[in-house]
mmCIF file of C-alpha atoms in Angstrom:
data_model
loop_
_atom_site.group_PDB
_atom_site.id
_atom_site.type_symbol
_atom_site.label_atom_id
_atom_site.label_comp_id
_atom_site.label_asym_id
_atom_site.label_seq_id
_atom_site.Cartn_x
_atom_site.Cartn_y
_atom_site.Cartn_z
ATOM 1 C CA ASP A 7 80.838 80.178 113.064
ATOM 2 C CA ALA A 8 83.637 79.227 115.054
ATOM 3 C CA GLY A 9 83.292 79.064 118.719
ATOM 4 C CA VAL A 10 85.952 80.453 121.179
ATOM 5 C CA THR A 11 89.301 79.285 120.320
ATOM 6 C CA GLN A 12 92.379 78.990 123.055
ATOM 7 C CA SER A 13 96.107 78.264 122.236
ATOM 8 C CA PRO A 14 98.025 76.477 123.162
ATOM 9 C CA THR A 15 96.040 73.157 123.903
ATOM 10 C CA HIS A 16 98.549 72.081 126.419
ATOM 11 C CA LEU A 17 101.585 73.441 127.911
ATOM 12 C CA ILE A 18 103.981 72.138 130.291
ATOM 13 C CA LYS A 19 106.403 74.611 132.110
ATOM 14 C CA THR A 20 108.655 74.420 135.195
ATOM 15 C CA ARG A 21 108.554 76.159 138.316
ATOM 16 C CA GLY A 22 109.457 80.060 138.478
ATOM 17 C CA GLN A 23 109.017 80.081 134.633
ATOM 18 C CA HIS A 24 106.027 82.485 133.237
ATOM 19 C CA VAL A 25 103.285 81.592 130.624
ATOM 20 C CA THR A 26 101.202 83.678 128.348
ATOM 21 C CA LEU A 27 97.645 81.854 126.971
ATOM 22 C CA ARG A 28 96.150 83.283 124.277
ATOM 23 C CA CYS A 29 92.411 83.266 123.617
ATOM 24 C CA SER A 30 89.964 84.502 120.821
ATOM 25 C CA PRO A 31 86.305 85.094 121.432
ATOM 26 C CA ILE A 32 83.379 84.048 119.186
ATOM 27 C CA SER A 33 82.724 86.600 116.405
ATOM 28 C CA GLY A 34 80.772 89.829 117.752
ATOM 29 C CA HIS A 35 81.789 89.140 121.425
ATOM 30 C CA LYS A 36 83.156 92.101 123.351
ATOM 31 C CA SER A 37 83.891 90.632 126.555
ATOM 32 C CA VAL A 38 86.489 87.937 127.482
ATOM 33 C CA SER A 39 86.734 86.222 131.176
ATOM 34 C CA TRP A 40 89.363 83.979 132.209
ATOM 35 C CA TYR A 41 89.151 80.841 134.496
ATOM 36 C CA GLN A 42 90.988 78.498 136.071
ATOM 37 C CA GLN A 43 89.636 74.976 136.999
ATOM 38 C CA VAL A 44 91.728 72.479 138.852
ATOM 39 C CA LEU A 45 91.151 68.430 138.340
ATOM 40 C CA GLY A 46 87.986 67.423 140.441
ATOM 41 C CA GLN A 47 86.797 71.346 140.971
ATOM 42 C CA GLY A 48 84.296 74.246 139.123
ATOM 43 C CA PRO A 49 85.821 76.892 137.333
ATOM 44 C CA GLN A 50 87.060 79.683 139.370
ATOM 45 C CA PHE A 51 86.693 83.216 138.264
ATOM 46 C CA ILE A 52 90.289 85.066 137.733
ATOM 47 C CA PHE A 53 89.278 88.343 135.206
ATOM 48 C CA GLN A 54 86.785 89.948 132.788
ATOM 49 C CA TYR A 55 87.376 92.181 130.056
ATOM 50 C CA TYR A 56 85.378 94.406 128.342
ATOM 51 C CA GLU A 57 86.017 96.604 125.486
ATOM 52 C CA LYS A 58 89.631 96.582 126.732
ATOM 53 C CA GLU A 59 89.155 97.466 130.325
ATOM 54 C CA GLU A 60 89.540 95.171 133.344
ATOM 55 C CA ARG A 61 85.833 94.772 134.616
ATOM 56 C CA GLY A 62 85.999 92.432 137.322
ATOM 57 C CA ARG A 63 88.922 90.172 139.005
ATOM 58 C CA GLY A 64 89.124 87.065 141.181
ATOM 59 C CA ASN A 65 90.919 86.045 144.086
ATOM 60 C CA PHE A 66 93.876 85.610 142.433
ATOM 61 C CA PRO A 67 97.511 86.699 143.459
ATOM 62 C CA ASP A 68 99.088 89.500 141.396
ATOM 63 C CA ARG A 69 101.011 87.056 139.559
ATOM 64 C CA PHE A 70 98.419 86.504 137.333
ATOM 65 C CA SER A 71 97.740 89.753 134.547
ATOM 66 C CA ALA A 72 95.934 89.827 131.578
ATOM 67 C CA ARG A 73 95.001 92.506 128.389
ATOM 68 C CA GLN A 74 92.491 92.487 126.053
ATOM 69 C CA PHE A 75 93.374 93.597 122.571
ATOM 70 C CA PRO A 76 91.466 96.141 120.062
ATOM 71 C CA ASN A 77 90.078 92.814 118.198
ATOM 72 C CA TYR A 78 89.019 91.570 121.420
ATOM 73 C CA SER A 79 91.460 88.970 122.083
ATOM 74 C CA SER A 80 92.961 88.201 125.125
ATOM 75 C CA GLU A 81 96.167 86.954 126.721
ATOM 76 C CA LEU A 82 96.378 85.807 130.355
ATOM 77 C CA ASN A 83 99.807 86.113 131.871
ATOM 78 C CA VAL A 84 100.939 83.887 134.886
ATOM 79 C CA ASN A 85 104.859 84.848 136.340
ATOM 80 C CA ALA A 86 106.694 83.120 138.846
ATOM 81 C CA LEU A 87 104.538 79.641 138.222
ATOM 82 C CA LEU A 88 104.172 77.557 141.372
ATOM 83 C CA LEU A 89 102.876 73.723 141.137
ATOM 84 C CA GLY A 90 99.506 74.718 142.593
ATOM 85 C CA ASP A 91 99.042 76.897 139.114
ATOM 86 C CA SER A 92 98.632 73.179 137.262
ATOM 87 C CA ALA A 93 95.177 73.272 135.964
ATOM 88 C CA LEU A 94 92.916 73.720 133.183
ATOM 89 C CA TYR A 95 92.362 77.349 132.191
ATOM 90 C CA LEU A 96 89.363 78.316 130.401
ATOM 91 C CA CYS A 97 88.662 81.391 128.293
ATOM 92 C CA ALA A 98 84.721 82.625 128.012
ATOM 93 C CA SER A 99 83.303 85.079 125.466
ATOM 94 C CA SER A 100 80.147 86.893 125.960
ATOM 95 C CA LEU A 101 78.406 89.741 124.187
ATOM 96 C CA VAL A 102 78.823 92.833 126.445
ATOM 97 C CA GLY A 103 79.794 91.008 129.571
ATOM 98 C CA GLY A 104 76.742 92.160 131.122
ATOM 99 C CA THR A 105 74.800 90.726 134.440
ATOM 100 C CA THR A 106 72.525 88.460 132.193
ATOM 101 C CA ASP A 107 75.066 87.713 129.626
ATOM 102 C CA THR A 108 75.365 83.909 128.709
ATOM 103 C CA GLN A 109 79.595 82.757 129.201
ATOM 104 C CA TYR A 110 80.415 80.555 126.157
ATOM 105 C CA PHE A 111 83.784 78.539 126.829
ATOM 106 C CA GLY A 112 86.457 77.534 124.604
ATOM 107 C CA PRO A 113 88.110 74.366 124.908
ATOM 108 C CA GLY A 114 90.723 75.294 127.518
ATOM 109 C CA THR A 115 94.658 75.302 128.233
ATOM 110 C CA ARG A 116 95.808 72.559 129.928
ATOM 111 C CA LEU A 117 98.857 73.849 131.578
ATOM 112 C CA THR A 118 101.265 71.386 133.926
ATOM 113 C CA VAL A 119 103.958 72.785 136.098
ATOM 114 C CA LEU A 120 106.832 70.523 136.996
ATOM 115 C CA GLU B 14 80.706 85.390 149.976
ATOM 116 C CA ASP B 15 78.544 83.761 147.081
ATOM 117 C CA GLN B 16 78.359 80.123 147.359
ATOM 118 C CA VAL B 17 77.304 77.016 145.283
ATOM 119 C CA THR B 18 76.666 73.739 146.389
ATOM 120 C CA GLN B 19 75.632 70.593 144.206
ATOM 121 C CA SER B 20 74.803 67.369 144.979
ATOM 122 C CA PRO B 21 75.104 64.594 144.499
ATOM 123 C CA GLU B 22 78.829 64.409 143.693
ATOM 124 C CA ALA B 23 78.634 61.458 141.737
ATOM 125 C CA LEU B 24 75.322 59.551 140.000
ATOM 126 C CA ARG B 25 75.497 56.440 138.482
ATOM 127 C CA LEU B 26 72.222 55.302 136.636
ATOM 128 C CA GLN B 27 70.684 52.642 134.155
ATOM 129 C CA GLU B 28 69.646 53.976 130.705
ATOM 130 C CA GLY B 29 65.870 55.277 130.913
ATOM 131 C CA GLU B 30 66.355 55.884 134.497
ATOM 132 C CA SER B 31 65.099 59.488 135.101
ATOM 133 C CA SER B 32 66.526 61.330 138.119
ATOM 134 C CA SER B 33 67.434 64.951 139.429
ATOM 135 C CA LEU B 34 70.542 66.814 140.157
ATOM 136 C CA ASN B 35 70.681 69.478 142.925
ATOM 137 C CA CYS B 36 72.211 72.912 142.882
ATOM 138 C CA SER B 37 71.718 75.046 146.249
ATOM 139 C CA TYR B 38 73.100 78.569 146.308
ATOM 140 C CA THR B 39 73.837 81.688 148.613
ATOM 141 C CA VAL B 40 74.261 84.758 146.680
ATOM 142 C CA SER B 41 73.591 88.656 147.624
ATOM 143 C CA GLY B 42 71.148 89.236 144.732
ATOM 144 C CA LEU B 43 70.685 86.509 141.998
ATOM 145 C CA ARG B 44 71.071 87.796 138.276
ATOM 146 C CA GLY B 45 71.383 84.741 136.807
ATOM 147 C CA LEU B 46 71.637 80.684 137.242
ATOM 148 C CA PHE B 47 73.569 78.771 134.726
ATOM 149 C CA TRP B 48 73.520 75.054 133.907
ATOM 150 C CA TYR B 49 76.944 73.769 131.880
ATOM 151 C CA ARG B 50 77.743 70.342 130.567
ATOM 152 C CA GLN B 51 81.425 69.268 130.609
ATOM 153 C CA ASP B 52 82.874 66.167 129.052
ATOM 154 C CA PRO B 53 86.379 65.113 130.084
ATOM 155 C CA GLY B 54 89.227 67.639 129.223
ATOM 156 C CA LYS B 55 86.853 70.156 127.493
ATOM 157 C CA GLY B 56 85.420 73.050 128.310
ATOM 158 C CA PRO B 57 81.747 73.519 129.663
ATOM 159 C CA GLU B 58 79.024 73.637 127.223
ATOM 160 C CA PHE B 59 76.252 76.123 127.832
ATOM 161 C CA LEU B 60 72.889 74.667 128.491
ATOM 162 C CA PHE B 61 70.578 76.651 130.134
ATOM 163 C CA THR B 62 69.879 80.033 131.911
ATOM 164 C CA LEU B 63 67.446 80.831 134.781
ATOM 165 C CA TYR B 64 66.324 84.405 136.111
ATOM 166 C CA SER B 65 63.872 84.305 138.373
ATOM 167 C CA ALA B 66 62.036 81.574 140.974
ATOM 168 C CA GLY B 67 59.106 79.567 139.013
ATOM 169 C CA GLU B 68 61.312 80.114 135.795
ATOM 170 C CA GLU B 69 61.633 76.439 133.799
ATOM 171 C CA LYS B 70 63.476 75.449 130.604
ATOM 172 C CA GLU B 71 63.731 72.492 128.689
ATOM 173 C CA LYS B 72 66.145 70.801 125.670
ATOM 174 C CA GLU B 73 65.518 67.138 125.019
ATOM 175 C CA ARG B 74 66.077 64.989 127.913
ATOM 176 C CA LEU B 75 66.886 67.972 130.305
ATOM 177 C CA LYS B 76 64.496 70.488 132.368
ATOM 178 C CA ALA B 77 65.664 72.844 134.837
ATOM 179 C CA THR B 78 64.098 74.577 137.269
ATOM 180 C CA LEU B 79 64.460 77.303 139.601
ATOM 181 C CA THR B 80 63.238 78.084 143.273
ATOM 182 C CA LYS B 81 64.799 81.032 145.738
ATOM 183 C CA LYS B 82 67.434 78.746 147.366
ATOM 184 C CA GLU B 83 67.808 75.792 144.509
ATOM 185 C CA SER B 84 67.808 74.642 141.037
ATOM 186 C CA PHE B 85 67.388 71.291 140.110
ATOM 187 C CA LEU B 86 68.084 69.881 136.635
ATOM 188 C CA HIS B 87 65.628 66.874 135.773
ATOM 189 C CA ILE B 88 67.185 63.908 133.439
ATOM 190 C CA THR B 89 64.150 62.299 131.835
ATOM 191 C CA ALA B 90 64.771 58.526 130.516
ATOM 192 C CA PRO B 91 68.638 59.491 130.107
ATOM 193 C CA LYS B 92 70.732 57.821 127.318
ATOM 194 C CA PRO B 93 74.735 56.928 127.756
ATOM 195 C CA GLU B 94 75.613 60.305 125.847
ATOM 196 C CA ASP B 95 74.306 62.318 128.739
ATOM 197 C CA SER B 96 77.384 60.934 130.394
ATOM 198 C CA ALA B 97 79.396 64.172 131.526
ATOM 199 C CA THR B 98 79.716 66.255 134.299
ATOM 200 C CA TYR B 99 77.061 68.936 135.277
ATOM 201 C CA LEU B 100 78.026 72.250 136.728
ATOM 202 C CA CYS B 101 75.853 75.094 138.060
ATOM 203 C CA ALA B 102 77.178 78.236 138.014
ATOM 204 C CA VAL B 103 75.661 81.872 139.779
ATOM 205 C CA GLN B 104 75.968 85.531 138.853
ATOM 206 C CA ALA B 105 75.425 88.051 141.804
ATOM 207 C CA GLY B 106 74.356 91.412 141.778
ATOM 208 C CA GLY B 107 77.773 92.661 143.655
ATOM 209 C CA GLY B 108 81.298 91.897 143.017
ATOM 210 C CA ALA B 109 83.270 91.058 139.777
ATOM 211 C CA ASP B 110 80.513 89.968 137.342
ATOM 212 C CA GLY B 111 82.375 86.340 136.910
ATOM 213 C CA LEU B 112 80.659 83.122 137.458
ATOM 214 C CA THR B 113 80.524 81.404 140.734
ATOM 215 C CA PHE B 114 80.391 77.410 140.416
ATOM 216 C CA GLY B 115 79.451 74.475 142.242
ATOM 217 C CA LYS B 116 82.086 71.403 141.846
ATOM 218 C CA GLY B 117 79.588 69.642 139.675
ATOM 219 C CA THR B 118 77.887 66.257 139.556
ATOM 220 C CA HIS B 119 79.452 63.454 137.695
ATOM 221 C CA LEU B 120 76.810 61.961 135.956
ATOM 222 C CA ILE B 121 77.456 58.065 134.557
ATOM 223 C CA ILE B 122 74.506 56.407 132.312
ATOM 224 C CA GLN B 123 75.086 52.920 132.133
ATOM 225 C CA PRO B 124 73.499 51.142 129.083
#
């Protein structure tokens, strides 16, 4: 079975632009979470979606938004990019997004903002 | 605010030299503690979930334990392929259902 897939693998943008990152969860998983990982740090929680509804949001500005589609795939959108948005963006899927569900991570999208 | 602190930040061992990594946490109502392994430029790979103090789990050369304030990842007779960054994360009772991660321990096993 395929694991979590993310696209694109790498992305280079300039300040002020917007970006859309995509994620497909493990088959049968209905919850998707997004994390930002800056070099040398642990991942930081951005959003969790379950059954197309936002379940939780981390401490990120409104420039960050996400949505989940009927097939459970998800998009993360970032507007008005800043240099500080350069990071590895990770998507994780879990069965139902419950409190004890294990989150399985994809390979990530490396975003570089110039 | 939930906090996770991992130590040491980096650890260099000889092949076969056993050691332990520490994860200290402060959370409001722990629901689960997770260990992940991350290779450079890749996503974290799930290793273990621990739910309550006293619980232990093993997988090959790795063993994870949990107390009320910290977790240990014991590595027995490590091999070079065990070199990676090991991340600890907690899921707390309140809040957003996201995981709170530590900064990780960068482990290097020299042949």
